[in-house]
Coordinates of C-alpha atoms and ligand atoms in Angstrom, one line a residue:
M1 CA -13.4 -2.0 25.9
D2 CA -10.5 -2.6 23.6
Q3 CA -11.0 -0.8 20.3
E4 CA -10.5 -3.9 18.2
I5 CA -13.0 -5.9 20.2
K6 CA -15.5 -3.0 19.7
R7 CA -14.9 -3.1 16.0
E8 CA -15.4 -6.9 15.9
N9 CA -18.6 -6.6 17.9
F10 CA -19.8 -3.8 15.6
L11 CA -19.2 -6.0 12.5
I12 CA -20.8 -9.1 14.0
D13 CA -23.9 -7.0 14.9
S14 CA -23.9 -5.5 11.4
L15 CA -23.6 -8.9 9.8
T16 CA -26.4 -10.5 11.8
S17 CA -28.8 -7.6 11.6
F18 CA -28.5 -7.1 7.9
E19 CA -28.9 -10.8 7.4
K20 CA -32.2 -10.6 9.3
S21 CA -33.5 -7.4 7.7
N22 CA -32.9 -8.7 4.2
E23 CA -34.5 -12.0 4.9
I24 CA -31.4 -13.8 3.9
S25 CA -31.7 -17.1 5.7
P26 CA -28.7 -17.9 7.7
P27 CA -27.1 -21.3 7.2
N28 CA -27.7 -24.0 9.9
D29 CA -25.2 -23.7 12.6
P30 CA -23.7 -20.4 11.4
E31 CA -20.0 -19.7 12.0
I32 CA -18.6 -16.2 11.8
T33 CA -15.1 -15.6 10.4
I34 CA -13.2 -12.4 11.2
V35 CA -10.2 -11.3 9.2
R36 CA -8.1 -8.2 9.0
A37 CA -5.6 -6.8 6.4
P38 CA -3.5 -3.7 7.0
G39 CA -2.6 -0.6 5.0
R40 CA 1.1 0.3 4.6
I41 CA 3.8 2.9 4.4
N42 CA 6.8 2.5 2.3
L43 CA 10.1 3.3 4.0
I44 CA 11.8 3.7 0.6
G45 CA 11.4 2.7 -3.0
G46 CA 9.1 5.2 -4.5
H47 CA 7.7 4.4 -8.0
T48 CA 10.2 1.5 -8.5
D49 CA 7.7 -1.4 -8.2
Y50 CA 6.1 -1.1 -11.6
N51 CA 9.6 -0.8 -13.1
E52 CA 10.4 -4.3 -11.6
G53 CA 12.6 -2.6 -8.9
F54 CA 13.0 -2.9 -5.2
V55 CA 10.8 -1.6 -2.3
L56 CA 11.0 -1.6 1.5
P57 CA 7.5 -1.2 2.9
C58 CA 6.0 -2.1 6.3
T59 CA 2.4 -2.6 7.6
I60 CA 0.6 0.0 9.7
S61 CA -1.9 -0.3 12.5
M62 CA -4.8 0.8 10.3
D63 CA -6.6 -2.0 8.6
V64 CA -9.7 -3.4 6.9
M65 CA -11.7 -5.8 9.1
V66 CA -14.3 -8.2 7.6
A67 CA -16.8 -10.4 9.4
S68 CA -18.4 -13.0 7.2
M69 CA -20.4 -16.2 7.1
L70 CA -21.4 -18.7 4.4
N71 CA -24.9 -18.7 3.0
D72 CA -26.4 -21.6 1.0
K73 CA -27.3 -19.4 -2.0
N74 CA -25.3 -18.3 -5.0
F75 CA -24.9 -14.7 -4.0
V76 CA -22.4 -12.6 -2.1
V77 CA -23.9 -9.8 0.0
I78 CA -21.6 -7.2 1.6
N79 CA -22.4 -4.4 4.0
S80 CA -19.8 -1.7 4.0
S81 CA -19.8 0.6 7.0
E82 CA -17.9 3.3 5.1
V83 CA -20.4 3.5 2.3
G84 CA -23.3 2.8 4.7
Q85 CA -25.1 0.4 2.4
F86 CA -25.0 -3.2 1.2
E87 CA -24.6 -4.6 -2.3
R88 CA -24.8 -8.1 -3.8
F89 CA -23.6 -10.1 -6.7
N90 CA -24.2 -13.5 -8.1
V91 CA -21.2 -15.8 -8.0
K92 CA -22.0 -16.8 -11.6
N93 CA -21.9 -13.3 -12.9
Y94 CA -18.7 -11.2 -12.8
K95 CA -19.7 -8.3 -14.9
K96 CA -18.5 -5.0 -13.5
T97 CA -21.1 -2.6 -12.1
N98 CA -18.7 0.3 -11.4
S99 CA -19.5 0.1 -7.7
W100 CA -17.2 -0.5 -4.7
I101 CA -18.3 -4.2 -4.7
D102 CA -16.3 -4.6 -7.9
Y103 CA -13.2 -4.8 -5.7
V104 CA -14.6 -8.0 -4.1
K105 CA -15.9 -9.3 -7.4
G106 CA -12.4 -8.9 -9.0
V107 CA -10.9 -10.9 -6.2
A108 CA -13.5 -13.6 -6.4
H109 CA -13.1 -13.7 -10.1
Y110 CA -9.4 -14.3 -10.0
I111 CA -9.7 -16.9 -7.2
K112 CA -12.1 -18.8 -9.5
K113 CA -9.7 -18.4 -12.4
E114 CA -7.1 -20.1 -10.3
G115 CA -9.4 -23.1 -10.2
H116 CA -11.0 -22.6 -6.8
R117 CA -14.6 -22.6 -5.9
V118 CA -16.4 -19.5 -4.6
N119 CA -20.0 -19.8 -3.4
G120 CA -22.3 -17.4 -1.6
F121 CA -21.4 -15.6 1.6
L122 CA -22.5 -12.6 3.7
A123 CA -19.9 -10.1 4.9
A124 CA -19.7 -6.8 6.8
S125 CA -16.6 -4.7 6.5
N126 CA -15.0 -1.7 8.2
S127 CA -11.9 0.2 7.3
S128 CA -9.7 2.4 9.4
V129 CA -7.3 3.1 6.5
P130 CA -8.2 6.6 5.2
I131 CA -9.1 6.6 1.5
G132 CA -6.9 8.6 -1.0
S133 CA -4.2 9.2 1.6
G134 CA -1.4 7.1 0.1
L135 CA -1.8 4.4 2.8
S136 CA -3.1 1.7 0.5
S137 CA -6.7 1.5 1.5
S138 CA -7.7 -0.4 -1.7
A139 CA -5.1 -3.1 -1.5
A140 CA -6.0 -3.6 2.2
F141 CA -9.7 -4.0 1.1
E142 CA -8.8 -6.5 -1.7
V143 CA -6.4 -8.5 0.5
A144 CA -9.0 -8.6 3.3
F145 CA -11.6 -10.1 1.0
C146 CA -9.1 -12.5 -0.6
Q147 CA -8.3 -13.7 2.9
T148 CA -12.0 -13.9 3.8
I149 CA -12.8 -16.1 0.8
N150 CA -9.6 -18.2 1.5
S151 CA -10.7 -18.7 5.0
L152 CA -14.5 -19.3 4.4
F153 CA -13.9 -21.9 1.7
D154 CA -10.7 -23.3 3.2
L155 CA -8.8 -22.8 -0.1
K156 CA -5.3 -22.9 1.5
L157 CA -4.0 -20.0 -0.6
N158 CA -0.6 -18.9 0.6
K159 CA 0.3 -15.3 1.3
S160 CA 2.0 -14.7 -2.1
Q161 CA -1.0 -16.1 -3.9
I162 CA -3.3 -13.8 -1.9
A163 CA -1.1 -10.8 -2.9
K164 CA -1.0 -11.8 -6.6
I165 CA -4.8 -12.4 -6.8
S166 CA -5.5 -9.1 -5.2
Y167 CA -3.0 -7.4 -7.6
L168 CA -4.8 -9.0 -10.6
A169 CA -8.1 -7.7 -9.3
E170 CA -6.8 -4.2 -9.0
T171 CA -4.9 -4.0 -12.3
Q172 CA -6.7 -6.4 -14.7
Y173 CA -10.2 -6.4 -13.4
L174 CA -10.5 -2.8 -12.2
G175 CA -8.0 -1.4 -14.6
I176 CA -6.1 0.6 -12.0
S177 CA -2.4 1.2 -12.8
C178 CA -0.1 0.3 -9.9
G179 CA 2.8 -1.9 -8.9
I180 CA 2.6 -5.0 -6.7
M181 CA 4.0 -3.5 -3.5
D182 CA 0.8 -2.7 -1.7
Q183 CA -0.9 -6.1 -2.1
F184 CA 2.4 -7.9 -1.1
I185 CA 3.0 -6.0 2.1
S186 CA -0.6 -6.2 3.2
A187 CA -0.5 -10.0 2.7
L188 CA 3.0 -10.8 3.8
G189 CA 3.8 -8.2 6.4
K190 CA 4.9 -9.2 9.8
K191 CA 4.8 -7.6 13.3
D192 CA 7.9 -5.3 13.8
H193 CA 9.4 -6.1 10.4
A194 CA 9.8 -4.3 7.1
L195 CA 9.5 -6.3 3.9
F196 CA 12.2 -6.1 1.3
L197 CA 10.5 -7.0 -2.0
D198 CA 12.0 -7.6 -5.4
C199 CA 9.1 -6.6 -7.7
R200 CA 10.3 -8.8 -10.6
P201 CA 8.6 -12.1 -10.7
P202 CA 9.0 -14.5 -8.8
Y203 CA 8.9 -11.6 -6.3
N204 CA 11.7 -12.7 -3.9
N205 CA 11.2 -11.1 -0.6
E206 CA 12.7 -11.0 2.9
L207 CA 11.4 -9.8 6.2
I208 CA 13.8 -7.5 8.1
K209 CA 13.4 -6.7 11.8
I210 CA 12.9 -3.1 12.7
T211 CA 13.7 -2.3 16.3
L212 CA 11.8 0.7 17.3
D213 CA 12.3 1.1 21.0
D214 CA 10.7 3.9 23.0
E215 CA 13.4 6.3 21.7
V216 CA 12.2 6.3 18.1
K217 CA 8.7 6.6 16.7
L218 CA 7.3 5.7 13.3
V219 CA 5.0 8.5 12.4
I220 CA 2.5 9.1 9.5
I221 CA 1.6 12.6 8.6
N222 CA -1.4 12.8 6.4
S223 CA -1.4 16.1 4.4
N224 CA -5.2 15.6 3.8
V225 CA -4.6 16.5 0.2
K226 CA -6.4 13.8 -1.7
H227 CA -4.7 12.3 -4.6
S228 CA -5.9 10.5 -7.7
V229 CA -3.4 7.8 -8.5
K230 CA -4.8 6.5 -11.7
S231 CA -3.9 9.2 -14.1
F232 CA -0.4 10.1 -13.2
I233 CA 1.0 6.6 -12.6
N234 CA 0.0 5.8 -16.2
V235 CA 1.9 8.8 -17.5
R236 CA 5.0 8.0 -15.4
K237 CA 4.9 4.4 -16.6
E238 CA 5.0 5.6 -20.2
E239 CA 7.8 8.1 -19.5
C240 CA 9.9 5.3 -17.9
L241 CA 9.3 3.0 -20.9
K242 CA 10.3 5.7 -23.3
G243 CA 13.6 6.2 -21.5
L244 CA 14.2 2.5 -21.2
N245 CA 13.7 2.0 -24.9
I246 CA 16.3 4.6 -25.7
L247 CA 18.8 3.1 -23.3
K248 CA 18.1 -0.4 -24.6
K249 CA 19.5 0.6 -28.0
H250 CA 22.9 1.1 -26.4
L251 CA 22.9 -1.4 -23.6
R252 CA 22.4 -5.1 -24.2
N253 CA 20.1 -7.5 -22.3
K254 CA 18.2 -4.8 -20.3
K255 CA 14.6 -5.8 -19.7
T256 CA 13.6 -3.0 -17.4
L257 CA 15.1 0.0 -15.7
R258 CA 16.0 -2.2 -12.8
D259 CA 18.6 -3.9 -14.9
I260 CA 20.5 -0.6 -15.6
K261 CA 23.3 0.3 -13.2
I262 CA 24.1 3.9 -12.3
D263 CA 27.4 4.0 -14.2
E264 CA 25.7 2.5 -17.3
Y265 CA 23.1 5.2 -17.1
N266 CA 25.7 7.9 -16.7
K267 CA 27.4 6.7 -19.8
Y268 CA 24.3 6.9 -22.0
K269 CA 22.0 9.3 -20.4
Y270 CA 22.9 12.0 -22.9
K271 CA 21.2 9.8 -25.6
I272 CA 17.9 10.7 -23.9
S273 CA 17.3 14.2 -25.3
Q274 CA 14.1 15.0 -23.4
V275 CA 15.1 16.3 -19.9
K276 CA 11.8 15.2 -18.4
I277 CA 12.4 11.6 -19.6
Q278 CA 16.0 11.6 -18.4
N279 CA 14.8 12.8 -15.0
R280 CA 12.3 9.9 -14.6
V281 CA 15.0 7.4 -15.5
H282 CA 17.5 9.1 -13.2
H283 CA 15.1 8.8 -10.2
V284 CA 14.2 5.1 -10.8
I285 CA 17.8 4.0 -11.2
H286 CA 19.1 5.9 -8.2
E287 CA 16.1 4.9 -6.1
N288 CA 16.7 1.2 -6.7
S289 CA 20.2 1.6 -5.5
R290 CA 19.0 3.6 -2.4
V291 CA 16.6 0.7 -1.5
L292 CA 19.5 -1.8 -1.5
E293 CA 21.5 0.6 0.7
A294 CA 18.5 1.0 3.0
K295 CA 18.1 -2.7 3.3
K296 CA 21.7 -3.0 4.5
A297 CA 21.2 -0.1 6.9
L298 CA 18.1 -1.7 8.4
E299 CA 19.9 -5.0 8.8
D300 CA 22.7 -3.1 10.6
Q301 CA 20.1 -1.3 12.7
D302 CA 21.6 1.9 11.3
L303 CA 18.5 4.2 11.4
D304 CA 20.6 7.3 10.8
K305 CA 21.7 5.9 7.4
L306 CA 18.2 4.8 6.6
G307 CA 17.0 8.3 7.4
Q308 CA 19.5 10.0 5.1
L309 CA 18.3 7.7 2.3
M310 CA 14.7 8.6 3.0
Y311 CA 15.5 12.4 2.7
Q312 CA 17.3 11.7 -0.6
S313 CA 14.3 9.6 -1.8
H314 CA 11.9 12.5 -1.1
L315 CA 14.1 15.1 -2.8
S316 CA 14.5 12.8 -5.9
L317 CA 10.7 12.1 -6.1
D318 CA 10.1 15.9 -6.1
K319 CA 13.0 17.0 -8.4
Y320 CA 13.3 14.2 -10.9
Y321 CA 10.0 12.3 -10.7
D322 CA 7.7 15.3 -10.1
V323 CA 5.2 13.6 -7.9
S324 CA 5.4 15.8 -4.8
C325 CA 3.3 18.9 -4.1
P326 CA 3.7 22.1 -2.1
E327 CA 1.9 20.7 0.9
L328 CA 4.1 17.5 1.1
D329 CA 7.2 19.6 0.6
F330 CA 6.2 22.0 3.4
I331 CA 5.9 19.2 5.9
F332 CA 9.1 17.6 4.7
N333 CA 11.1 20.8 5.0
F334 CA 9.6 21.6 8.4
L335 CA 10.4 18.2 9.9
R336 CA 13.8 17.8 8.2
K337 CA 15.3 20.7 10.0
K338 CA 14.2 19.5 13.5
E339 CA 16.5 17.8 15.9
Q340 CA 13.9 15.0 16.3
S341 CA 14.0 14.0 12.7
I342 CA 15.9 10.9 11.6
G343 CA 14.3 10.5 8.2
V344 CA 11.2 11.7 6.3
R345 CA 9.7 11.1 2.9
M346 CA 6.5 11.0 1.0
T347 CA 4.9 7.5 0.9
G348 CA 2.5 6.2 -1.8
A349 CA 2.0 7.6 -5.2
G350 CA 2.4 11.3 -4.2
K351 CA 0.8 14.6 -5.4
G352 CA -0.9 14.5 -2.0
G353 CA -1.4 11.8 0.6
S354 CA 1.0 11.1 3.4
L355 CA 4.6 11.2 4.6
V356 CA 6.3 8.7 6.8
A357 CA 8.8 9.9 9.4
L358 CA 11.2 8.3 11.8
L359 CA 11.4 10.7 14.8
R360 CA 13.3 10.8 18.0
N361 CA 10.8 10.6 20.9
H362 CA 11.5 13.9 22.4
E363 CA 8.9 16.7 22.8
L364 CA 6.9 15.4 19.9
G365 CA 3.7 16.9 21.2
E366 CA 5.2 20.5 20.9
L367 CA 6.7 19.6 17.5
F368 CA 3.3 18.4 16.1
T369 CA 1.4 21.4 17.5
E370 CA 3.8 23.8 15.8
L371 CA 3.6 21.8 12.5
R372 CA -0.2 21.7 12.6
R373 CA -0.4 25.5 13.3
K374 CA 2.0 26.4 10.5
Y375 CA 0.4 24.0 8.0
F376 CA -3.0 25.3 8.7
A377 CA -1.8 28.9 8.4
N378 CA -0.3 28.2 5.0
Y379 CA -2.8 25.8 3.4
N380 CA -6.0 26.1 5.5
L381 CA -5.9 22.4 6.0
E382 CA -5.7 20.2 9.1
L383 CA -3.0 17.6 9.4
T384 CA -3.7 14.1 10.7
I385 CA -0.8 12.6 12.5
Y386 CA -0.6 9.0 13.6
T387 CA 2.1 7.2 15.7
C388 CA 2.3 3.7 14.3
S389 CA 3.2 0.2 15.3
I390 CA 3.9 -2.5 12.7
P391 CA 1.4 -5.3 12.9
N392 CA 1.1 -8.7 11.1
G393 CA -0.1 -8.8 7.5
A394 CA -3.5 -10.3 6.6
E395 CA -4.8 -12.9 9.0
T396 CA -7.9 -14.7 10.2
I397 CA -8.3 -13.5 13.8
K398 CA -11.3 -15.4 14.8
K399 CA -13.8 -18.2 13.9
M400 CA -16.8 -18.4 16.2
K401 CA -20.2 -20.1 16.3
I402 CA -23.2 -17.9 17.0
Ligands
GLA1 C1 1.0 3.7 -5.5 C2 1.0 2.3 -6.2 C3 2.2 1.5 -5.7 C4 3.4 2.3 -6.0 C5 3.4 3.6 -5.3 C6 4.6 4.5 -5.6 O1 0.8 3.5 -4.1 O2 -0.2 1.6 -5.8 O3 2.2 0.3 -6.5 O4 3.7 2.4 -7.3 O5 2.2 4.3 -5.7 O6 5.7 4.0 -5.0

């Protein structure tokens, strides 16, 4: 049986059985809604989003799937197959409980703040996006539940609204520091396209076709070094702000680092006396320019050019932004030298997590075996390697009566 159908059936079983076992009376004539929202990789544009810069992510074939149905009470009950337990909250009480269900509460809270109604429902969720791997499992979870509520209560939220509500849930409700890229790509992504996103409101964006024929593979290499995003994104944000405030004294009308051109930066960089701060600014300003070049390369279907920019991005994230780690650099350096490699870079926040690679489809089995062996010998860690397709962003895939 097809893997996706198996997952759908598993979720439907899980939904109907926990509904019975918890004596939650099903509504008359119950209808099950199934939605999915994907994780992401970012082809280029590392740590630019929270500086109102540019990014170029695409969706991946790992996602969060949610099966749900309305109930006639005031509570939401969710069964998460990862955690292996269910939790509930009352739709009149949005106090945080420091549990995974806060992600859903945050989303419901911001949907209500937008003036929509949210009543009780039951849901069962399953995620194939590995947690803490730089593939945006939390954004996929938020977006999947935002789409679930949208669908269940027929709210007619558009994709950008879904992205923004999910972003508010993560940053304002949960207090996690991040940019808006992950929620946008999970909501707006499209099959076989990358999303060019301008992370300055109103978040202009454009889908760009990626033609990956059988010759070129999009590959994710998960270092299996778990990262903790929260702490170091806050530090980097402050460092960028410090650099911006110094440059602002010499350059007029600059709101964020995204407004500063490379030649303007070169003229005044010496005003930033702390090398570390200068480095952070250096990365962001050059990375924004690389994303614009990468967009053009993708539009021209020039994957070699895109690949060169990906290498530069990784090196800059390591040297100037200091968010790589020995394990990521090992994989990067191994792949970069191989004839199959078109481009490689870390994706996500860094200090662990995953890399994304564009590889020529030639003896990849042997290449991965050698990489796994050498990586294990050096770090005593297994690698997880996925060959990816690029699916649609969040969508309701089924509504069915049971
Ligand atoms: C994390 C954040 C994103 C982005 C990346 C770095 O994944 O959630 O918003 O800042 O790091 O590019």
